Coordinates of C-alpha atoms and ligand atoms in Angstrom, one line a residue:
X18 CA 123.6 -232.4 81.5
X19 CA 124.7 -231.2 78.1
X20 CA 127.9 -229.7 79.6
X21 CA 128.7 -233.0 81.2
X22 CA 128.1 -235.0 78.0
X23 CA 125.2 -236.9 79.6
X24 CA 123.1 -238.8 77.0
X25 CA 121.2 -241.3 79.1
X26 CA 119.5 -240.7 82.5
X27 CA 117.8 -243.2 84.8
X28 CA 114.5 -241.6 85.7
X29 CA 111.9 -242.3 88.4
X30 CA 113.5 -245.3 90.2
X31 CA 112.0 -244.5 93.6
X32 CA 108.9 -242.5 92.6
X33 CA 106.0 -244.8 93.0
X34 CA 104.4 -242.7 95.7
X35 CA 104.6 -239.7 93.3
X36 CA 103.3 -241.6 90.3
X37 CA 100.5 -243.3 92.2
X38 CA 99.8 -241.1 95.3
X39 CA 96.8 -243.2 96.2
X40 CA 95.6 -246.5 95.0
X41 CA 94.8 -246.5 91.3
X42 CA 95.2 -242.7 91.0
X43 CA 98.1 -241.9 88.7
X44 CA 99.8 -238.6 88.4
X45 CA 102.1 -238.5 85.4
X46 CA 102.2 -234.8 84.7
X47 CA 105.6 -234.2 86.4
X48 CA 107.2 -237.2 84.7
X49 CA 105.8 -236.1 81.3
X50 CA 107.6 -232.8 81.8
X51 CA 110.9 -234.4 82.8
X52 CA 110.9 -236.8 79.8
X53 CA 109.9 -234.0 77.4
X54 CA 112.7 -231.8 78.8
X55 CA 115.2 -234.6 78.4
X56 CA 114.1 -235.3 74.9
X57 CA 114.2 -231.6 73.9
X58 CA 117.8 -231.5 75.3
X59 CA 118.9 -234.6 73.3
X60 CA 119.1 -236.8 76.3
X61 CA 117.5 -240.3 76.4
X62 CA 115.8 -242.0 79.3
X63 CA 116.5 -245.3 81.1
X64 CA 113.0 -245.2 82.4
X65 CA 112.4 -247.0 85.7
X66 CA 109.3 -249.0 86.5
X67 CA 109.5 -247.5 90.0
X68 CA 108.6 -250.6 91.9
X69 CA 111.5 -250.9 94.2
X70 CA 109.9 -248.8 97.0
X71 CA 106.2 -249.3 97.4
X72 CA 104.2 -246.3 98.6
X73 CA 103.2 -246.1 102.3
X74 CA 99.5 -246.5 101.4
X75 CA 100.1 -250.0 100.1
X76 CA 101.9 -251.2 103.2
X77 CA 99.3 -249.4 105.4
X78 CA 96.4 -251.1 103.7
X79 CA 98.0 -254.5 103.2
X80 CA 100.5 -255.1 106.0
X81 CA 100.7 -258.7 104.9
X82 CA 102.8 -257.5 101.9
X83 CA 105.6 -256.6 104.3
X84 CA 108.7 -258.9 104.6
X85 CA 109.4 -261.0 107.6
X86 CA 112.9 -262.2 108.7
X87 CA 113.8 -265.7 109.8
X88 CA 113.1 -264.9 113.4
X89 CA 109.7 -263.4 112.8
X90 CA 110.7 -259.7 112.8
X91 CA 108.6 -257.7 110.3
X92 CA 110.3 -255.0 108.3
X93 CA 108.1 -251.9 108.0
X94 CA 107.7 -249.2 105.5
X95 CA 109.7 -246.0 106.0
X96 CA 112.9 -246.9 104.1
X97 CA 112.7 -248.8 100.8
X98 CA 112.3 -252.3 99.3
X99 CA 109.8 -253.3 102.0
X100 CA 108.0 -256.0 100.2
X101 CA 107.7 -259.7 100.4
X102 CA 108.8 -261.0 97.0
X103 CA 106.0 -263.6 96.9
X104 CA 103.3 -261.2 98.0
X105 CA 100.4 -261.2 95.5
X106 CA 99.4 -257.8 96.8
X107 CA 102.8 -256.4 95.9
X108 CA 103.0 -258.2 92.6
X109 CA 99.6 -257.1 91.5
X110 CA 100.2 -253.5 92.5
X111 CA 103.6 -253.5 90.7
X112 CA 102.0 -254.9 87.6
X113 CA 99.3 -252.3 87.6
X114 CA 101.9 -249.5 87.9
X115 CA 104.1 -251.0 85.1
X116 CA 101.2 -251.4 82.8
X117 CA 100.3 -247.8 83.3
X118 CA 103.9 -246.7 82.7
X119 CA 104.2 -248.8 79.6
X120 CA 100.9 -247.4 78.2
X121 CA 101.9 -243.8 78.9
X122 CA 105.5 -243.8 77.9
X123 CA 105.9 -246.8 75.5
X124 CA 106.0 -244.4 72.5
X125 CA 107.8 -241.5 74.2
X126 CA 110.7 -240.5 72.0
X127 CA 113.0 -240.2 75.1
X128 CA 112.5 -243.8 76.0
X129 CA 115.7 -245.8 75.3
X130 CA 115.6 -248.6 77.9
X131 CA 113.4 -249.9 80.7
X132 CA 114.9 -250.2 84.2
X133 CA 113.0 -252.8 86.1
X134 CA 112.8 -252.4 89.9
X135 CA 116.2 -251.6 91.4
X136 CA 119.0 -253.7 92.8
X137 CA 116.7 -256.7 93.4
X138 CA 117.4 -258.2 96.8
X139 CA 119.7 -255.5 98.0
X140 CA 118.1 -255.1 101.4
X141 CA 115.5 -257.9 101.4
X142 CA 116.8 -260.9 99.5
X143 CA 114.4 -263.4 101.1
X144 CA 111.3 -263.5 103.2
X145 CA 110.1 -266.0 105.8
X146 CA 106.5 -265.0 106.2
X147 CA 103.4 -267.2 105.8
X148 CA 102.8 -266.1 102.2
X149 CA 106.4 -266.9 101.4
X150 CA 106.0 -270.3 103.2
X151 CA 103.1 -271.2 100.9
X152 CA 105.0 -270.0 97.8
X153 CA 108.1 -272.1 98.9
X154 CA 105.9 -275.2 99.2
X155 CA 104.5 -274.6 95.7
X156 CA 108.0 -274.2 94.4
X157 CA 109.1 -277.5 96.2
X158 CA 106.1 -279.4 94.8
X159 CA 107.2 -278.3 91.4
X160 CA 110.8 -279.4 92.0
X161 CA 110.2 -282.7 93.7
X162 CA 106.7 -283.8 92.6
X163 CA 106.2 -285.9 95.7
X164 CA 106.9 -285.8 99.4
X165 CA 108.9 -288.9 99.2
X166 CA 111.2 -287.3 96.7
X167 CA 111.5 -284.2 98.9
X168 CA 112.3 -286.3 102.0
X169 CA 114.9 -288.1 100.1
X170 CA 116.4 -284.9 98.6
X171 CA 116.6 -283.3 102.0
X172 CA 117.8 -286.4 103.8
X173 CA 115.1 -285.8 106.4
X174 CA 115.7 -289.1 108.3
X175 CA 118.6 -287.3 109.9
X176 CA 117.4 -285.6 113.1
X177 CA 113.9 -286.9 112.7
X178 CA 112.8 -284.3 110.1
X179 CA 110.7 -286.6 107.9
X180 CA 107.6 -284.7 106.6
X181 CA 104.3 -286.4 106.3
X182 CA 102.4 -283.6 104.7
X183 CA 103.3 -280.5 102.6
X184 CA 101.7 -278.2 105.1
X185 CA 104.4 -279.1 107.7
X186 CA 107.1 -277.6 105.5
X187 CA 108.2 -274.1 106.3
X188 CA 111.1 -271.9 105.2
X189 CA 114.2 -272.3 107.3
X190 CA 113.1 -270.1 110.1
X191 CA 115.1 -269.5 113.3
X192 CA 115.7 -273.0 114.7
X193 CA 117.6 -274.3 117.8
X194 CA 120.6 -275.1 115.7
X195 CA 121.4 -275.5 112.0
X196 CA 118.3 -276.0 109.8
X197 CA 118.6 -278.8 107.3
X198 CA 121.3 -277.8 104.8
X199 CA 119.4 -279.1 101.7
X200 CA 116.3 -277.2 102.8
X201 CA 118.5 -274.0 103.2
X202 CA 119.9 -274.5 99.8
X203 CA 116.5 -274.9 98.2
X204 CA 115.3 -271.9 100.1
X205 CA 118.2 -269.9 98.5
X206 CA 117.2 -271.2 95.1
X207 CA 113.6 -270.4 95.8
X208 CA 114.3 -266.9 97.1
X209 CA 116.4 -266.0 94.0
X210 CA 113.6 -267.4 91.8
X211 CA 110.9 -265.5 93.8
X212 CA 112.5 -262.2 93.1
X213 CA 113.1 -263.2 89.5
X214 CA 109.4 -263.8 89.2
X215 CA 108.8 -260.2 90.3
X216 CA 111.2 -259.1 87.6
X217 CA 109.5 -261.4 85.0
X218 CA 106.0 -260.0 85.8
X219 CA 107.2 -256.6 84.8
X220 CA 109.4 -257.8 82.0
X221 CA 106.4 -259.5 80.4
X222 CA 104.3 -256.3 80.5
X223 CA 107.1 -254.2 79.0
X224 CA 107.9 -256.7 76.3
X225 CA 104.3 -256.9 75.3
X226 CA 103.9 -253.2 75.1
X227 CA 107.3 -252.3 73.7
X228 CA 109.1 -255.4 72.2
X229 CA 111.8 -253.3 70.7
X230 CA 112.9 -251.4 73.8
X231 CA 115.7 -253.1 75.8
X232 CA 115.1 -254.1 79.4
X233 CA 117.6 -254.3 82.2
X234 CA 117.7 -254.4 86.0
X235 CA 120.9 -253.3 87.8
X236 CA 123.1 -256.0 89.3
X237 CA 125.4 -255.6 92.3
X238 CA 128.6 -257.3 91.2
X239 CA 129.2 -260.6 93.1
X240 CA 125.9 -260.4 95.0
X241 CA 125.4 -263.7 96.8
X242 CA 121.6 -264.0 97.1
X243 CA 120.7 -263.9 93.4
X244 CA 121.8 -266.5 90.8
X245 CA 122.7 -263.9 88.2
X246 CA 123.4 -266.6 85.5
X247 CA 119.6 -267.2 85.5
X248 CA 118.8 -263.5 85.8
X249 CA 121.0 -262.3 83.0
X250 CA 119.3 -264.7 80.5
X251 CA 116.2 -262.6 81.0
X252 CA 117.8 -259.2 80.3
X253 CA 118.5 -257.5 77.0
X254 CA 121.4 -255.6 78.6
X255 CA 123.3 -256.5 81.7
X256 CA 123.9 -253.5 84.0
X257 CA 125.9 -253.2 87.2
X258 CA 126.3 -251.0 90.2
X259 CA 129.9 -250.7 91.4
X260 CA 131.0 -249.1 94.6
X261 CA 134.6 -250.2 95.3
X262 CA 136.1 -248.9 98.5
X263 CA 138.7 -246.2 97.7
X264 CA 140.6 -247.0 100.9
X265 CA 141.1 -250.7 100.0
X266 CA 144.2 -251.5 97.8
X267 CA 142.3 -254.5 96.3
X268 CA 139.4 -252.3 94.9
X269 CA 140.9 -251.9 91.4
X270 CA 141.2 -255.6 91.1
X271 CA 137.7 -256.2 92.5
X272 CA 136.2 -253.7 90.1
X273 CA 137.9 -255.4 87.2
X274 CA 136.6 -258.8 88.4
X275 CA 133.1 -257.4 88.6
X276 CA 133.4 -256.1 85.1
X277 CA 134.5 -259.5 83.8
X278 CA 131.6 -261.1 85.5
X279 CA 129.1 -258.6 83.9
X280 CA 130.6 -259.3 80.4
X281 CA 130.4 -263.0 81.1
X282 CA 126.9 -262.9 82.4
X283 CA 125.9 -261.2 79.1
X284 CA 127.8 -263.9 77.2
X285 CA 130.1 -261.3 75.8
X286 CA 127.6 -258.6 75.0
X287 CA 128.5 -255.1 76.1
X288 CA 127.1 -254.1 79.4
X289 CA 126.4 -250.8 81.2
X290 CA 128.0 -249.5 84.4
X291 CA 124.7 -248.3 85.7
X292 CA 125.8 -246.8 89.0
X293 CA 129.0 -245.6 90.6
X294 CA 129.7 -242.6 92.8
X295 CA 131.5 -239.6 91.6
X296 CA 133.3 -239.4 94.9
X297 CA 132.1 -240.5 98.3
X298 CA 129.3 -242.9 99.3
X299 CA 127.4 -242.6 102.6
X300 CA 127.0 -246.1 103.8
X301 CA 130.4 -247.2 105.0
X302 CA 131.6 -246.5 108.5
X303 CA 134.1 -244.0 107.0
X304 CA 133.3 -242.9 103.5
X305 CA 136.7 -242.2 102.1
X306 CA 136.6 -240.0 99.0
X307 CA 138.0 -241.3 95.7
X308 CA 141.6 -240.2 95.0
X309 CA 142.1 -237.6 92.2
X310 CA 141.7 -239.5 88.9
X311 CA 140.2 -242.6 90.5
X312 CA 136.6 -242.0 89.2
X313 CA 138.0 -241.5 85.7
X314 CA 140.3 -244.5 86.0
X315 CA 137.5 -246.8 87.2
X316 CA 135.1 -245.5 84.6
X317 CA 137.6 -246.4 81.8
X318 CA 138.2 -249.7 83.5
X319 CA 134.6 -250.6 83.1
X320 CA 134.8 -249.8 79.4
X321 CA 138.0 -251.8 79.1
X322 CA 136.1 -254.8 80.6
X323 CA 133.3 -254.6 78.2
X324 CA 131.0 -251.7 79.3
X325 CA 129.5 -249.5 76.5
X326 CA 128.0 -247.0 79.0
X327 CA 129.1 -245.3 82.2
X328 CA 126.5 -243.8 84.5
X329 CA 126.3 -242.6 88.1
X330 CA 124.2 -242.6 91.1
X331 CA 123.2 -239.7 91.3
X332 CA 122.6 -236.7 89.1
X333 CA 122.0 -234.0 91.8
X334 CA 122.9 -234.4 95.4
X335 CA 119.7 -234.3 97.4
X336 CA 118.9 -231.9 100.2
X337 CA 116.8 -234.3 102.2
X338 CA 116.5 -238.0 102.8
X339 CA 118.9 -240.8 103.7
X340 CA 121.3 -240.2 100.9
X341 CA 122.0 -236.5 101.1
X342 CA 125.6 -237.1 102.1
X343 CA 126.2 -239.4 99.0
X344 CA 128.2 -237.6 96.3
X345 CA 126.5 -236.8 93.0
X346 CA 127.4 -235.4 89.6
X347 CA 126.0 -232.0 90.7
X348 CA 127.1 -231.3 94.2
X349 CA 125.4 -229.3 96.9
X350 CA 127.8 -226.4 96.5
X351 CA 128.5 -224.2 93.4
X352 CA 129.6 -226.3 90.4
X353 CA 132.3 -223.7 89.4
X354 CA 134.4 -224.6 92.4
X355 CA 133.7 -228.3 92.4
X356 CA 136.5 -230.7 91.4
X357 CA 133.8 -233.4 91.1
X358 CA 131.9 -231.4 88.5
X359 CA 135.1 -230.7 86.6
X360 CA 135.9 -234.4 86.6
X361 CA 132.4 -235.3 85.5
X362 CA 132.6 -232.9 82.6
X363 CA 136.0 -234.1 81.5
X364 CA 134.8 -237.8 81.7
X365 CA 131.8 -236.9 79.6
X366 CA 133.8 -235.4 76.8
X367 CA 136.4 -238.2 76.9
X368 CA 133.8 -240.9 76.7
X369 CA 132.3 -239.1 73.8
X370 CA 135.4 -239.8 71.8
X371 CA 135.1 -243.6 72.2
X372 CA 132.3 -244.2 69.8
X373 CA 134.5 -246.6 67.8
X374 CA 134.8 -248.9 70.8
X375 CA 131.0 -249.5 71.1
X376 CA 130.1 -253.1 70.6
X377 CA 133.7 -254.2 70.7
X378 CA 134.3 -257.7 72.1
X379 CA 136.9 -259.2 74.4
X380 CA 138.8 -262.5 73.8
X381 CA 139.7 -264.3 77.0
X382 CA 141.8 -267.5 76.8
X383 CA 141.1 -268.2 80.5
X384 CA 137.7 -269.1 82.1
X385 CA 137.0 -269.3 85.8
X386 CA 134.1 -271.5 86.8
X387 CA 131.7 -269.7 89.0
X388 CA 128.4 -271.0 90.3
X389 CA 125.9 -269.4 92.7
X390 CA 124.6 -272.7 93.9
X391 CA 128.0 -274.0 94.8
X392 CA 128.8 -270.7 96.6
X393 CA 125.6 -271.0 98.6
X394 CA 126.3 -274.6 99.5
X395 CA 130.0 -274.0 100.3
X396 CA 129.1 -271.3 102.8
X397 CA 126.3 -273.1 104.6
X398 CA 127.3 -273.8 108.2
X399 CA 128.7 -277.0 109.6
X400 CA 131.7 -277.5 107.3
X401 CA 135.3 -278.6 108.0
X402 CA 136.3 -274.9 108.1
X403 CA 134.3 -271.7 108.1
X404 CA 137.4 -269.9 106.8
X405 CA 136.8 -271.3 103.4
X406 CA 134.9 -268.4 101.6
X407 CA 134.0 -268.5 98.0
X408 CA 135.0 -265.0 97.0
X409 CA 138.3 -265.2 98.9
X410 CA 139.2 -268.2 96.8
X411 CA 138.0 -266.6 93.5
X412 CA 140.2 -263.6 94.4
X413 CA 143.2 -265.7 95.2
X414 CA 143.1 -266.9 91.6
X415 CA 142.0 -263.6 90.1
X416 CA 144.5 -261.3 91.7
X417 CA 147.7 -262.8 90.2
X418 CA 146.2 -263.1 86.8
X419 CA 144.9 -259.5 87.0
X420 CA 148.4 -258.4 87.8
X421 CA 149.8 -260.4 84.9
X422 CA 147.2 -258.9 82.6
X423 CA 145.5 -262.1 81.7
X424 CA 141.9 -261.6 80.8
X425 CA 139.4 -263.9 82.5
X426 CA 135.8 -264.8 81.5
X427 CA 133.6 -266.3 84.1
X428 CA 131.8 -269.5 83.0
X429 CA 128.9 -271.4 84.5
X430 CA 129.8 -275.0 85.2
X431 CA 128.4 -277.1 82.3
X432 CA 129.1 -274.4 79.8
X433 CA 131.0 -275.2 76.6
X434 CA 134.6 -274.6 77.5
X435 CA 136.2 -275.4 74.2
X436 CA 137.2 -271.9 73.3
X437 CA 139.4 -271.5 76.4
X438 CA 142.9 -272.7 76.9
X439 CA 142.8 -272.7 80.6
X440 CA 139.9 -273.3 83.0
X441 CA 140.1 -272.5 86.7
X442 CA 137.9 -274.1 89.3
X443 CA 138.4 -272.6 92.7
X444 CA 136.5 -274.8 95.2
X445 CA 133.7 -276.1 93.1
X446 CA 132.2 -277.7 96.2
X447 CA 128.8 -278.5 94.6
X448 CA 128.7 -279.9 91.1
X449 CA 126.1 -281.6 88.9
X450 CA 127.0 -284.8 87.0
X451 CA 126.7 -282.9 83.7
X452 CA 129.0 -280.1 84.8
X453 CA 131.6 -282.5 86.2
X454 CA 131.5 -284.5 83.0
X455 CA 131.9 -281.4 80.9
X456 CA 135.0 -280.3 82.8
X457 CA 136.5 -283.8 82.5
X458 CA 135.8 -283.9 78.8
X459 CA 137.4 -280.5 78.4
X460 CA 140.6 -281.7 80.0
X461 CA 140.5 -285.0 78.2
X462 CA 140.2 -283.2 74.9
X463 CA 143.3 -281.2 75.5
X464 CA 142.3 -278.4 77.9
X465 CA 144.2 -277.4 81.0
X466 CA 142.5 -277.0 84.3
X467 CA 143.5 -275.8 87.8
X468 CA 141.3 -277.0 90.6
X469 CA 141.4 -276.3 94.3
X470 CA 140.6 -278.5 97.3
X471 CA 137.0 -279.2 98.5
X472 CA 135.7 -279.5 94.9
X473 CA 133.3 -282.1 93.7
X474 CA 132.2 -282.9 97.2
X475 CA 128.4 -282.7 97.0
X476 CA 125.7 -283.1 94.3
X477 CA 123.0 -280.5 93.7
X478 CA 121.0 -281.9 96.7
X479 CA 124.0 -281.1 98.9
X480 CA 124.6 -284.8 99.5
X481 CA 128.1 -286.2 99.7
X482 CA 129.3 -287.8 96.5
X483 CA 130.4 -291.2 97.7
X484 CA 133.2 -293.3 96.3
X485 CA 136.2 -291.3 97.6
X486 CA 136.9 -287.5 97.5
X487 CA 136.7 -285.7 95.1
X488 CA 134.6 -288.4 93.5
X489 CA 133.7 -286.9 90.1
X490 CA 137.2 -285.5 89.5
X491 CA 139.4 -288.4 90.9
X492 CA 140.1 -289.8 87.4
X493 CA 140.8 -286.4 85.9
X494 CA 143.1 -285.3 88.8
X495 CA 144.7 -288.8 89.1
X496 CA 144.5 -288.8 92.9
X497 CA 142.4 -289.7 96.0
X498 CA 141.9 -287.4 98.9
X499 CA 141.7 -289.6 102.0
X500 CA 140.7 -286.8 104.4
X501 CA 140.6 -283.1 105.0
X502 CA 142.9 -281.5 107.6
X503 CA 141.8 -277.8 107.8
X504 CA 144.3 -275.5 109.4
X505 CA 143.8 -273.3 112.5
X506 CA 143.3 -269.6 111.9
X507 CA 146.8 -268.4 112.4
X508 CA 148.5 -271.5 111.1
X509 CA 150.6 -272.0 108.0
X510 CA 152.1 -275.2 106.5
X511 CA 155.4 -275.2 104.7
X512 CA 155.4 -276.3 101.0
X513 CA 158.4 -277.6 99.1
X514 CA 158.5 -277.8 95.4
X515 CA 160.5 -280.3 93.3
X516 CA 162.9 -277.6 92.2
X517 CA 163.6 -276.7 95.8
X518 CA 161.4 -273.6 95.9
X519 CA 159.5 -273.0 99.1
X520 CA 156.0 -271.8 99.8
X521 CA 153.3 -271.7 102.4
X522 CA 149.8 -273.0 102.6
X523 CA 146.9 -271.7 104.7
X524 CA 143.3 -272.5 105.5
X525 CA 143.4 -276.1 104.4
X526 CA 145.6 -279.2 104.0
X527 CA 144.6 -282.7 103.1
X528 CA 145.8 -286.2 102.9
X529 CA 146.4 -286.9 99.2
X530 CA 147.3 -290.3 97.7
X531 CA 148.5 -290.2 94.1
X532 CA 146.8 -292.4 91.5
X533 CA 148.6 -291.3 88.3
X534 CA 149.3 -287.6 89.1
X535 CA 152.7 -286.3 89.9
X536 CA 153.5 -284.2 92.9
X537 CA 154.7 -280.7 92.2
X538 CA 155.0 -279.7 95.8
X539 CA 154.8 -281.6 99.1
X540 CA 153.8 -280.5 102.6
X541 CA 156.9 -280.3 104.7
X542 CA 155.4 -280.2 108.2
X543 CA 153.9 -283.0 110.2
X544 CA 151.4 -284.7 110.1
X545 CA 151.5 -284.6 106.3
X546 CA 155.3 -284.2 105.9
X547 CA 156.5 -285.4 102.5
X548 CA 152.9 -286.0 101.2
X549 CA 151.7 -284.3 98.0
X550 CA 150.2 -280.9 98.4
X551 CA 150.1 -279.7 94.8
X552 CA 149.9 -282.0 91.8
X553 CA 149.6 -282.2 88.1
X554 CA 148.1 -285.0 86.0
X555 CA 148.2 -285.6 82.2
X556 CA 144.7 -286.8 81.4
X557 CA 143.8 -287.7 77.9
X558 CA 145.2 -284.8 75.8
X559 CA 145.2 -282.3 78.6
X560 CA 146.5 -281.5 82.1
X561 CA 144.8 -281.0 85.4
X562 CA 146.5 -279.2 88.3
X563 CA 145.3 -279.6 91.8
X564 CA 145.9 -277.6 94.9
X565 CA 145.4 -279.3 98.2
X566 CA 145.9 -276.1 100.2
X567 CA 145.6 -272.4 99.7
X568 CA 149.1 -271.3 98.5
X569 CA 150.5 -267.9 99.6
X570 CA 150.1 -265.2 96.9
X571 CA 153.6 -265.5 95.4
X572 CA 153.3 -269.3 95.1
X573 CA 149.8 -268.9 93.6
X574 CA 151.2 -266.5 91.1
X575 CA 154.0 -268.9 90.2
X576 CA 151.6 -271.8 89.8
X577 CA 149.2 -269.9 87.6
X578 CA 152.1 -268.7 85.5
X579 CA 153.1 -272.4 85.1
X580 CA 149.5 -273.3 84.2
X581 CA 149.3 -270.4 81.7
X582 CA 152.5 -271.3 80.0
X583 CA 151.7 -275.0 79.8
X584 CA 148.3 -274.0 78.3
X585 CA 149.8 -271.5 75.9
X586 CA 148.0 -268.5 77.4
X587 CA 149.5 -265.1 76.6
X588 CA 149.0 -261.9 78.6
X589 CA 147.3 -258.9 76.9
X590 CA 150.6 -256.9 77.1
X591 CA 153.7 -256.7 79.2
X592 CA 153.1 -253.7 81.4
X593 CA 154.8 -252.4 84.5
X594 CA 153.4 -253.4 87.9
X595 CA 150.1 -251.5 88.6
X596 CA 149.3 -251.0 85.0
X597 CA 146.2 -252.8 83.7
X598 CA 146.2 -253.7 80.0
X599 CA 143.0 -254.9 78.4
X600 CA 142.0 -255.2 74.7
X601 CA 138.7 -255.1 72.9
X602 CA 138.1 -255.8 69.2
X603 CA 135.4 -254.4 66.8
X604 CA 135.0 -254.5 63.1
X605 CA 138.6 -255.6 62.5
X606 CA 140.0 -253.0 64.8
X607 CA 141.6 -253.4 68.2
X608 CA 141.7 -251.1 71.2
X609 CA 144.3 -251.4 73.8
X610 CA 143.2 -249.9 77.2
X611 CA 146.1 -249.0 79.5
X612 CA 145.1 -248.0 83.0
X613 CA 147.6 -246.8 85.5
X614 CA 146.4 -247.7 89.0
X615 CA 149.4 -246.2 90.7
X616 CA 149.9 -242.6 91.7
X617 CA 153.3 -242.5 89.9
X618 CA 154.3 -241.8 86.4
X619 CA 154.9 -245.0 84.4
X620 CA 156.3 -245.9 81.0
X621 CA 154.4 -248.6 79.3
X622 CA 156.0 -250.5 76.3
X623 CA 153.9 -250.4 73.2
X624 CA 154.3 -252.8 70.3
X625 CA 152.0 -251.1 67.8
X626 CA 151.7 -247.5 67.0
X627 CA 148.2 -246.0 67.0
X628 CA 146.0 -243.2 68.2
X629 CA 145.1 -242.5 71.8
X630 CA 141.3 -242.0 71.4
X631 CA 141.1 -240.2 74.8
X632 CA 142.9 -237.1 73.6
X633 CA 143.5 -237.8 69.9
X634 CA 147.3 -237.9 70.3
X635 CA 149.5 -240.1 68.1
X636 CA 151.2 -243.0 69.9
X637 CA 154.4 -244.4 68.5
X638 CA 155.7 -247.9 69.0
X639 CA 158.1 -247.8 72.0
X640 CA 157.1 -246.3 75.3
X641 CA 153.9 -244.5 76.3
X642 CA 154.0 -242.3 79.4
X643 CA 151.0 -242.4 81.8
X644 CA 150.6 -240.0 84.7
X645 CA 149.2 -241.0 88.1
X646 CA 145.9 -242.9 87.5
X647 CA 146.0 -241.9 83.9
X648 CA 144.5 -243.9 81.1
X649 CA 145.0 -244.4 77.4
X650 CA 142.8 -246.1 74.8
X651 CA 144.9 -246.9 71.9
X652 CA 143.3 -247.5 68.6
X653 CA 146.0 -249.9 67.3
X654 CA 147.3 -249.3 63.8
X655 CA 145.3 -246.1 63.3
Ligands
GAL21 C1 122.6 -248.3 95.3 C2 121.2 -247.9 95.0 C3 121.1 -246.4 94.8 C4 121.8 -245.8 95.9 C5 123.2 -246.2 95.9 C6 124.1 -245.5 97.0 O1 122.6 -249.5 96.0 O2 120.8 -248.5 93.8 O3 119.7 -246.1 94.9 O4 121.2 -246.1 97.2 O5 123.3 -247.5 96.1 O6 125.4 -245.9 96.9

């Protein structure tokens, strides 16, 4: 570990059955030894609470703690994460273990951070068992207060679903056709909250025992089942696990996007890349290895996007068990001949030179609204088109801005947006009155917004907002949408811009009537030939752009460039295609990260001289050369 520059290790994540081999009998000797060894070697511990995989004895004694799927199938022990999130048996046992851990190790000098559970919801994000049903009812009573309110909120007169007692209410189990959408949406909210309660139980024990020790749990990038806005509020440090597919050309962009999300979830605080693989994973159909330099590149990318720590799953590749073919820092074979080990050692020493970057902040001028509830609601079945997927839409905005080196923060609808010059709202299908009003006020006060079709359609109950689509944004956008005309799967519509430029739209079209907005582009094919497709509207002091279709990538890039220039948003740097440029600031200093995603040499123009912290070399204003997948972190003006 010392050779690799390791200074923080996650310990004990899946060791409940070792720590408590039978009910109430704890065996800590082995962990004492591990923590002492780490401490003696100058390595700190991110100590896990070990509750992500209950021991077999717990499931054997209390099978009612096992999770059940929507169609009644029970998930048994023998893998991991086999617990019903609402199970009092599981919760009590977890609390007992965490209490014992906190007592034993709260004062251990190696303890730097607590790691609660692991990847909550990764395999079992929700449970439909009877225990969960009772907990769901309790959650609903809290939310609605009365059955009448619940019946109104769920629109239960439709299809004769009116409930006459709380006991009749169940989670949305397998039904003949779609279960009630408002019920499904509430069940998603409940399921995220149920797991958050598990986290909270442990968090409370740890905070009481060791108030000064930071607590985290590892996120999984854009993980649909958990509303990470709510979760991140309960963490001292946001941490993330990132496993981009090396065989997918969009992976670099996606990893950047996940990094931006983590920074935003922590409201700008530095985060930790908790897990990544050194090389291959074991869970794709084909586990393509990272290309030479890719692990280093993606590690530096995380730091560029706000991480102050880079870690791996896993230290030593195991001999047995389900993950023995997953790469590790220490491979099965001899380290001397391992390129992975060589790369790990190099990364460790290079990261060791970035101390000055710690705590540095980013300054994004662009925010993208992102909301888990809207994502859940948008992708519930029975919509105009199932081809409309939240993350595809987010990426359609993110990709061209990533390529143009525009830094993006993610924002929760309703957040104060006043520090941003440009706000993007890809398909904000569900929106609360307050969030809609906050976006409207932002534009009215001088902000620029870009919004896509099928936004502002429902309220938080998933009821249509009546009064014409998109009801809460009609004034801001200066238009009315008369109806939606989703496009068949292989269908495109032609777009014509005022300046004669042509483009194409996919997924969606709609019948727009202007009410103050101007048309930037029209549909040129029937049935909407000549009608507005893309519009802009001066509203108060600001401008709102609207996209009534999904423009092709080039057109999207052009539109976003227009929005950026009209909002006065500048890119971080002008860099050649494939070079990512991101800046962080700390204590009056700035750090320019240059990341070459291509496997070619590139020359990057540099405005300010400085020092490349990665190798200590001096950088002169002019051109900096980067090799294939090479990186530079330039302390500007040093
Ligand atoms: C994560 C998990 C690790 C390991 C890894 C494999 O989801 O937290 O325990 O399974 O994936 O890629």
